[in-house]
mmCIF file of C-alpha atoms and ligand atoms in Angstrom:
data_model
loop_
_atom_site.group_PDB
_atom_site.id
_atom_site.type_symbol
_atom_site.label_atom_id
_atom_site.label_comp_id
_atom_site.label_asym_id
_atom_site.label_seq_id
_atom_site.Cartn_x
_atom_site.Cartn_y
_atom_site.Cartn_z
ATOM 1 C CA MET A 507 -33.774 -29.879 40.547
ATOM 2 C CA THR A 508 -31.758 -29.260 43.679
ATOM 3 C CA LYS A 509 -30.795 -25.590 43.848
ATOM 4 C CA LYS A 510 -28.671 -25.703 47.026
ATOM 5 C CA ARG A 511 -25.534 -27.559 47.921
ATOM 6 C CA GLY A 512 -22.989 -27.956 50.695
ATOM 7 C CA VAL A 513 -19.751 -26.068 50.042
ATOM 8 C CA LEU A 514 -16.724 -27.295 52.014
ATOM 9 C CA TYR A 515 -14.262 -24.614 50.887
ATOM 10 C CA PHE A 516 -12.626 -22.852 47.962
ATOM 11 C CA THR A 517 -8.973 -23.396 47.147
ATOM 12 C CA LEU A 518 -6.893 -20.706 45.464
ATOM 13 C CA SER A 519 -3.577 -21.691 43.974
ATOM 14 C CA GLU A 520 -0.532 -19.549 44.684
ATOM 15 C CA MET A 521 1.299 -21.048 41.725
ATOM 16 C CA THR A 522 -1.026 -20.289 38.845
ATOM 17 C CA PRO A 523 -4.248 -18.266 39.234
ATOM 18 C CA ARG A 524 -6.758 -21.115 39.479
ATOM 19 C CA VAL A 525 -9.566 -21.998 41.932
ATOM 20 C CA TRP A 526 -11.233 -25.184 43.111
ATOM 21 C CA ILE A 527 -14.783 -25.256 44.488
ATOM 22 C CA THR A 528 -15.178 -28.283 46.750
ATOM 23 C CA LEU A 529 -18.772 -29.485 47.185
ATOM 24 C CA THR A 530 -19.863 -32.024 49.789
ATOM 25 C CA LYS A 531 -21.545 -35.456 49.479
ATOM 26 C CA CYS A 532 -21.287 -38.167 46.841
ATOM 27 C CA ASN A 533 -23.408 -40.864 45.214
ATOM 28 C CA PHE A 534 -20.538 -43.404 45.304
ATOM 29 C CA ARG A 535 -18.980 -45.078 48.343
ATOM 30 C CA CYS A 536 -15.568 -45.884 46.926
ATOM 31 C CA ARG A 537 -13.574 -48.128 49.229
ATOM 32 C CA GLY A 538 -10.409 -46.269 48.260
ATOM 33 C CA CYS A 539 -11.946 -42.782 48.524
ATOM 34 C CA PHE A 540 -9.582 -40.111 49.795
ATOM 35 C CA SER A 541 -11.924 -37.104 49.659
ATOM 36 C CA PRO A 542 -12.559 -35.127 52.857
ATOM 37 C CA ALA A 543 -15.729 -33.783 51.190
ATOM 38 C CA ARG A 544 -17.565 -37.090 50.798
ATOM 39 C CA ASP A 545 -19.063 -37.238 54.282
ATOM 40 C CA ALA A 546 -18.789 -33.582 55.300
ATOM 41 C CA ASP A 547 -21.815 -31.255 55.441
ATOM 42 C CA GLY A 548 -20.214 -27.955 54.422
ATOM 43 C CA LYS A 549 -22.264 -24.777 54.356
ATOM 44 C CA ILE A 550 -25.502 -25.184 52.425
ATOM 45 C CA MET A 551 -25.983 -22.387 49.903
ATOM 46 C CA ASP A 552 -27.305 -21.668 46.440
ATOM 47 C CA ALA A 553 -25.125 -20.958 43.419
ATOM 48 C CA GLU A 554 -25.517 -17.189 43.702
ATOM 49 C CA GLU A 555 -24.251 -17.180 47.269
ATOM 50 C CA THR A 556 -21.386 -19.497 46.311
ATOM 51 C CA LEU A 557 -20.364 -17.170 43.486
ATOM 52 C CA ASN A 558 -20.575 -14.070 45.684
ATOM 53 C CA ARG A 559 -18.217 -15.598 48.241
ATOM 54 C CA LEU A 560 -15.873 -16.971 45.586
ATOM 55 C CA ASN A 561 -15.681 -13.616 43.818
ATOM 56 C CA ILE A 562 -14.849 -11.846 47.118
ATOM 57 C CA ALA A 563 -12.091 -14.408 47.782
ATOM 58 C CA CYS A 564 -10.633 -14.017 44.268
ATOM 59 C CA THR A 565 -10.748 -10.229 44.386
ATOM 60 C CA GLU A 566 -9.104 -10.109 47.814
ATOM 61 C CA TYR A 567 -6.398 -12.631 46.994
ATOM 62 C CA TYR A 568 -5.651 -12.191 43.275
ATOM 63 C CA GLY A 569 -7.216 -8.787 42.636
ATOM 64 C CA PHE A 570 -9.009 -10.338 39.651
ATOM 65 C CA VAL A 571 -11.004 -13.390 38.605
ATOM 66 C CA PRO A 572 -8.642 -16.063 37.256
ATOM 67 C CA ASP A 573 -9.278 -17.945 34.013
ATOM 68 C CA GLU A 574 -9.635 -21.428 35.463
ATOM 69 C CA ALA A 575 -12.212 -22.882 37.883
ATOM 70 C CA LEU A 576 -12.474 -26.562 38.838
ATOM 71 C CA ILE A 577 -15.658 -27.865 40.439
ATOM 72 C CA THR A 578 -14.917 -30.905 42.558
ATOM 73 C CA GLY A 579 -16.111 -32.784 45.634
ATOM 74 C CA GLY A 580 -17.653 -35.063 46.645
ATOM 75 C CA GLU A 581 -19.653 -35.405 43.465
ATOM 76 C CA PRO A 582 -20.778 -32.121 41.855
ATOM 77 C CA THR A 583 -23.375 -33.601 39.471
ATOM 78 C CA ILE A 584 -25.830 -34.845 42.129
ATOM 79 C CA SER A 585 -27.437 -31.387 42.365
ATOM 80 C CA ARG A 586 -28.254 -30.570 38.744
ATOM 81 C CA GLY A 587 -29.954 -27.198 39.239
ATOM 82 C CA TYR A 588 -27.195 -25.929 41.517
ATOM 83 C CA LEU A 589 -24.425 -27.121 39.198
ATOM 84 C CA LEU A 590 -25.942 -25.566 36.072
ATOM 85 C CA ASN A 591 -26.461 -22.253 37.872
ATOM 86 C CA LEU A 592 -22.923 -22.382 39.247
ATOM 87 C CA ILE A 593 -21.308 -23.000 35.837
ATOM 88 C CA ASP A 594 -23.449 -20.336 34.213
ATOM 89 C CA GLY A 595 -22.499 -17.880 36.969
ATOM 90 C CA LEU A 596 -18.792 -18.725 36.734
ATOM 91 C CA LYS A 597 -18.881 -18.014 33.022
ATOM 92 C CA LYS A 598 -20.665 -14.699 33.570
ATOM 93 C CA SER A 599 -18.133 -13.795 36.301
ATOM 94 C CA GLY A 600 -15.319 -14.081 33.755
ATOM 95 C CA PHE A 601 -13.946 -17.613 34.256
ATOM 96 C CA LYS A 602 -12.934 -18.943 30.853
ATOM 97 C CA LYS A 603 -11.985 -22.557 31.517
ATOM 98 C CA ILE A 604 -14.582 -24.283 33.686
ATOM 99 C CA ILE A 605 -13.665 -27.845 34.593
ATOM 100 C CA LEU A 606 -15.897 -30.474 36.181
ATOM 101 C CA CYS A 607 -14.324 -33.279 38.224
ATOM 102 C CA THR A 608 -16.893 -36.083 38.294
ATOM 103 C CA ASN A 609 -17.463 -39.810 38.643
ATOM 104 C CA GLY A 610 -19.796 -39.483 35.635
ATOM 105 C CA TYR A 611 -22.635 -41.576 37.062
ATOM 106 C CA GLU A 612 -25.276 -38.846 36.665
ATOM 107 C CA LEU A 613 -24.207 -37.946 33.115
ATOM 108 C CA SER A 614 -25.567 -40.943 31.254
ATOM 109 C CA GLU A 615 -28.461 -38.794 29.975
ATOM 110 C CA SER A 616 -27.216 -36.662 27.096
ATOM 111 C CA ASP A 617 -29.576 -33.754 27.916
ATOM 112 C CA TYR A 618 -27.742 -33.156 31.217
ATOM 113 C CA VAL A 619 -24.418 -33.008 29.343
ATOM 114 C CA GLU A 620 -25.974 -30.687 26.735
ATOM 115 C CA ASP A 621 -27.141 -28.355 29.523
ATOM 116 C CA LEU A 622 -23.677 -28.359 31.097
ATOM 117 C CA LYS A 623 -22.078 -27.535 27.778
ATOM 118 C CA LEU A 624 -24.582 -24.743 27.143
ATOM 119 C CA ALA A 625 -23.929 -23.326 30.615
ATOM 120 C CA GLY A 626 -20.201 -23.077 29.853
ATOM 121 C CA LEU A 627 -18.506 -26.375 30.716
ATOM 122 C CA ILE A 628 -15.197 -26.721 28.846
ATOM 123 C CA GLU A 629 -13.548 -29.809 30.319
ATOM 124 C CA ALA A 630 -14.527 -32.879 32.346
ATOM 125 C CA GLN A 631 -12.102 -34.886 34.440
ATOM 126 C CA LEU A 632 -13.798 -38.202 34.925
ATOM 127 C CA ASP A 633 -12.727 -41.379 36.700
ATOM 128 C CA ILE A 634 -13.177 -44.883 35.402
ATOM 129 C CA LYS A 635 -12.688 -46.687 38.679
ATOM 130 C CA CYS A 636 -12.576 -50.049 36.903
ATOM 131 C CA TYR A 637 -13.992 -51.738 33.819
ATOM 132 C CA ASP A 638 -15.126 -55.022 35.345
ATOM 133 C CA LYS A 639 -18.770 -54.517 36.242
ATOM 134 C CA LYS A 640 -18.814 -56.670 39.383
ATOM 135 C CA VAL A 641 -15.624 -55.147 40.761
ATOM 136 C CA HIS A 642 -17.021 -51.673 40.060
ATOM 137 C CA ILE A 643 -20.118 -52.414 42.128
ATOM 138 C CA TRP A 644 -17.974 -53.890 44.915
ATOM 139 C CA TYR A 645 -15.684 -50.859 44.881
ATOM 140 C CA THR A 646 -18.201 -48.000 44.484
ATOM 141 C CA GLY A 647 -21.622 -49.458 45.305
ATOM 142 C CA LYS A 648 -22.863 -48.561 41.791
ATOM 143 C CA SER A 649 -22.763 -49.915 38.221
ATOM 144 C CA ASN A 650 -20.250 -48.476 35.770
ATOM 145 C CA ILE A 651 -22.654 -48.652 32.796
ATOM 146 C CA PRO A 652 -23.824 -45.015 33.258
ATOM 147 C CA VAL A 653 -20.192 -43.902 33.672
ATOM 148 C CA LEU A 654 -19.135 -45.468 30.371
ATOM 149 C CA LYS A 655 -22.152 -43.919 28.681
ATOM 150 C CA ALA A 656 -21.283 -40.516 30.150
ATOM 151 C CA ILE A 657 -17.869 -40.603 28.488
ATOM 152 C CA LYS A 658 -19.501 -41.187 25.102
ATOM 153 C CA ASN A 659 -21.926 -38.315 25.723
ATOM 154 C CA LEU A 660 -19.181 -35.901 26.751
ATOM 155 C CA ASN A 661 -17.015 -36.863 23.796
ATOM 156 C CA ASN A 662 -19.949 -36.541 21.366
ATOM 157 C CA LEU A 663 -20.619 -33.027 22.652
ATOM 158 C CA LYS A 664 -16.945 -32.094 22.321
ATOM 159 C CA VAL A 665 -16.301 -31.483 25.995
ATOM 160 C CA ASP A 666 -12.533 -31.865 26.529
ATOM 161 C CA LEU A 667 -11.855 -35.024 28.486
ATOM 162 C CA ILE A 668 -9.277 -36.224 30.938
ATOM 163 C CA ILE A 669 -10.052 -39.762 32.101
ATOM 164 C CA GLN A 670 -8.340 -41.081 35.210
ATOM 165 C CA THR A 671 -7.886 -44.490 36.782
ATOM 166 C CA VAL A 672 -6.253 -45.267 40.097
ATOM 167 C CA TYR A 673 -3.936 -48.263 39.874
ATOM 168 C CA ILE A 674 -4.869 -50.407 42.889
ATOM 169 C CA PRO A 675 -2.693 -53.512 43.310
ATOM 170 C CA GLU A 676 -4.684 -56.752 43.079
ATOM 171 C CA ILE A 677 -7.886 -54.839 42.243
ATOM 172 C CA VAL A 678 -7.246 -52.521 39.293
ATOM 173 C CA GLU A 679 -4.088 -53.698 37.560
ATOM 174 C CA LYS A 680 -2.727 -53.845 34.017
ATOM 175 C CA GLU A 681 -5.538 -56.038 32.602
ATOM 176 C CA GLU A 682 -8.139 -53.541 33.771
ATOM 177 C CA ILE A 683 -6.055 -50.629 32.468
ATOM 178 C CA LYS A 684 -5.848 -52.411 29.125
ATOM 179 C CA ARG A 685 -9.636 -52.907 28.930
ATOM 180 C CA ILE A 686 -10.236 -49.265 29.821
ATOM 181 C CA SER A 687 -7.675 -48.097 27.241
ATOM 182 C CA ILE A 688 -9.303 -50.165 24.490
ATOM 183 C CA PHE A 689 -12.745 -48.820 25.447
ATOM 184 C CA LEU A 690 -11.472 -45.223 25.352
ATOM 185 C CA SER A 691 -9.480 -45.608 22.140
ATOM 186 C CA ASP A 692 -12.624 -46.914 20.406
ATOM 187 C CA ILE A 693 -14.377 -43.672 21.404
ATOM 188 C CA ASN A 694 -11.521 -41.285 20.670
ATOM 189 C CA PRO A 695 -7.826 -42.256 20.570
ATOM 190 C CA ASP A 696 -6.875 -38.638 21.395
ATOM 191 C CA ILE A 697 -8.541 -38.733 24.826
ATOM 192 C CA LYS A 698 -6.119 -37.798 27.604
ATOM 193 C CA TYR A 699 -5.707 -40.660 30.063
ATOM 194 C CA ARG A 700 -4.021 -40.399 33.449
ATOM 195 C CA ILE A 701 -3.002 -43.296 35.683
ATOM 196 C CA ASN A 702 -2.685 -42.392 39.362
ATOM 197 C CA PRO A 703 -1.108 -44.571 42.051
ATOM 198 C CA PHE A 704 -3.260 -45.821 44.943
ATOM 199 C CA GLU A 705 -2.322 -44.155 48.248
ATOM 200 C CA PRO A 706 -3.261 -46.495 51.125
ATOM 201 C CA LYS A 707 -2.633 -43.905 53.828
ATOM 202 C CA PHE A 708 -5.507 -41.722 52.529
ATOM 203 C CA SER A 709 -7.960 -44.509 51.716
ATOM 204 C CA TYR A 710 -11.240 -44.951 53.629
ATOM 205 C CA GLU A 711 -10.641 -48.727 53.640
ATOM 206 C CA ARG A 712 -7.309 -50.514 53.777
ATOM 207 C CA ILE A 713 -7.908 -52.472 50.597
ATOM 208 C CA SER A 714 -4.449 -52.503 49.037
ATOM 209 C CA ARG A 715 -0.862 -51.243 49.101
ATOM 210 C CA THR A 716 1.128 -48.590 47.246
ATOM 211 C CA PRO A 717 1.916 -49.857 43.725
ATOM 212 C CA HIS A 718 5.519 -50.501 42.718
ATOM 213 C CA GLU A 719 6.999 -48.259 40.087
ATOM 214 C CA GLU A 720 7.400 -51.171 37.642
ATOM 215 C CA GLU A 721 3.697 -51.997 37.923
ATOM 216 C CA LEU A 722 2.766 -48.424 37.112
ATOM 217 C CA ARG A 723 5.286 -48.226 34.311
ATOM 218 C CA GLU A 724 4.015 -51.459 32.723
ATOM 219 C CA SER A 725 0.403 -50.248 32.831
ATOM 220 C CA TYR A 726 1.466 -46.905 31.416
ATOM 221 C CA GLU A 727 3.152 -48.619 28.441
ATOM 222 C CA ILE A 728 0.037 -50.717 27.783
ATOM 223 C CA ALA A 729 -2.271 -47.703 27.936
ATOM 224 C CA LYS A 730 0.078 -45.639 25.795
ATOM 225 C CA SER A 731 -0.075 -48.243 23.020
ATOM 226 C CA TYR A 732 -3.810 -47.447 22.675
ATOM 227 C CA LEU A 733 -3.956 -43.825 23.839
ATOM 228 C CA LYS A 734 -1.044 -41.623 22.881
ATOM 229 C CA ASN A 735 -2.001 -38.973 25.434
ATOM 230 C CA THR A 736 -1.426 -41.174 28.466
ATOM 231 C CA ILE A 737 0.444 -39.909 31.503
ATOM 232 C CA LEU A 738 1.489 -41.343 34.831
ATOM 233 C CA SER A 739 0.610 -38.719 37.359
ATOM 234 C CA MET A 740 0.428 -37.371 40.858
ATOM 235 C CA SER A 741 -2.539 -35.065 41.345
ATOM 236 C CA CYS A 742 -0.596 -31.813 41.599
ATOM 237 C CA ARG A 743 2.020 -32.637 39.005
ATOM 238 C CA ARG A 744 0.781 -29.895 36.692
ATOM 239 C CA GLU A 745 1.345 -27.220 39.314
ATOM 240 C CA PHE A 746 4.628 -28.515 40.717
ATOM 241 C CA ALA A 747 6.066 -28.893 37.236
ATOM 242 C CA LYS A 748 5.848 -25.124 36.856
ATOM 243 C CA ASN A 749 6.773 -23.884 40.327
ATOM 244 C CA PRO A 750 8.338 -26.686 42.339
ATOM 245 C CA LYS A 751 9.471 -24.417 45.200
ATOM 246 C CA LYS A 752 6.176 -22.639 45.982
ATOM 247 C CA GLY A 753 3.795 -25.451 46.838
ATOM 248 C CA LYS A 754 1.054 -23.615 48.719
ATOM 249 C CA TRP A 755 -2.652 -23.031 48.303
ATOM 250 C CA VAL A 756 -5.063 -20.733 50.095
ATOM 251 C CA THR A 757 -8.103 -22.492 51.550
ATOM 252 C CA VAL A 758 -11.021 -20.074 51.856
ATOM 253 C CA TYR A 759 -13.849 -21.352 54.073
ATOM 254 C CA PRO A 760 -17.497 -20.381 53.472
ATOM 255 C CA ASP A 761 -17.313 -17.733 56.236
ATOM 256 C CA LEU A 762 -14.401 -16.232 54.222
ATOM 257 C CA SER A 763 -11.789 -17.035 56.868
ATOM 258 C CA PHE A 764 -8.722 -18.461 55.165
ATOM 259 C CA GLU A 765 -5.703 -20.657 55.770
ATOM 260 C CA ARG A 766 -2.520 -21.015 53.735
ATOM 261 C CA ARG A 767 -1.815 -24.717 53.317
ATOM 262 C CA GLY A 768 0.780 -26.910 51.641
ATOM 263 C CA VAL A 769 0.822 -30.586 50.719
ATOM 264 C CA GLU A 770 1.459 -31.666 54.337
ATOM 265 C CA GLU A 771 -1.603 -29.819 55.655
ATOM 266 C CA TYR A 772 -3.838 -31.309 52.932
ATOM 267 C CA GLU A 773 -2.457 -34.770 53.717
ATOM 268 C CA HIS A 774 -3.181 -34.224 57.400
ATOM 269 C CA GLU A 775 -6.785 -33.246 56.555
ATOM 270 C CA ARG A 776 -7.255 -36.426 54.537
ATOM 271 C CA ILE A 777 -5.787 -38.660 57.217
ATOM 272 C CA SER A 778 -7.535 -36.991 60.151
ATOM 273 C CA ARG A 779 -11.010 -37.744 58.775
ATOM 274 C CA LEU A 780 -10.312 -41.501 58.751
ATOM 275 C CA GLN A 781 -11.667 -43.638 61.558
ATOM 276 C CA PRO A 782 -8.957 -45.451 63.535
ATOM 277 C CA LEU A 783 -8.873 -49.079 62.315
HETATM 278 S S1 SF4 B 1114 -13.560 -41.260 45.380
HETATM 279 FE FE1 SF4 B 1114 -14.813 -39.628 44.516
HETATM 280 S S2 SF4 B 1114 -16.513 -40.743 43.579
HETATM 281 FE FE2 SF4 B 1114 -15.590 -42.147 45.014
HETATM 282 S S3 SF4 B 1114 -16.725 -41.881 46.961
HETATM 283 FE FE3 SF4 B 1114 -14.926 -40.517 47.023
HETATM 284 S S4 SF4 B 1114 -15.691 -38.552 46.309
HETATM 285 FE FE4 SF4 B 1114 -17.149 -40.116 45.644
#
């Protein structure tokens, strides 16, 4: 089991005490990927070193360890040993709500999910990129069968779930959203489901356009008829809803230098990693 992993940076919210740990590399090659971590190297370190640096950052910035930690990427699950040690260490450091953002591909084996739960995982935010198997392979390079199985495993083990799908015009539209909603409602009609709009300016490949509001609204209504906890969302909606005027985060790099950044700086980071087309 891989015990080391590339860490791109930590992000500390100014709005609500909450941290993100962004790990590098991914097992998918999504055409619409917008993550700066996918192809970055980061600083390679083990979980203990990651926790030491994160705890210093939290103590310096907040003066305490906040309740909530999100592990994101890239894809966190591709280094099982590192991830289990990291979650275990976060729990021992005092984090109460540990959230894993994942594509789910590695979680088709229930023993991995059991280990995550035992280590302290509370919630998983998992994407279903699309339900159609051929389109999924075209879009990500991998089958979605393990992803669908992972959702069943996580639900069976009572890990809280937020499932997300990006609405991509002409690729993932209302029919796909409907199939995903039916699949999820058969597992658990209380699952939280979030539909996000495709953002072409951040996408690795120019595969589509920004969806129209009516398209999103129509898909939302369809999903809502199967899953009552459906929302239409932008990624930072939860934070902005509480403190719309203070939209900043502190990015702490592995060498513990830091930068205060807002939405525009994060957008610039996403765009600047794209190759000119
Ligand atoms: S969108 Fe997520 S799962 Fe897909 S390639 Fe990017 S980091 Fe990986």
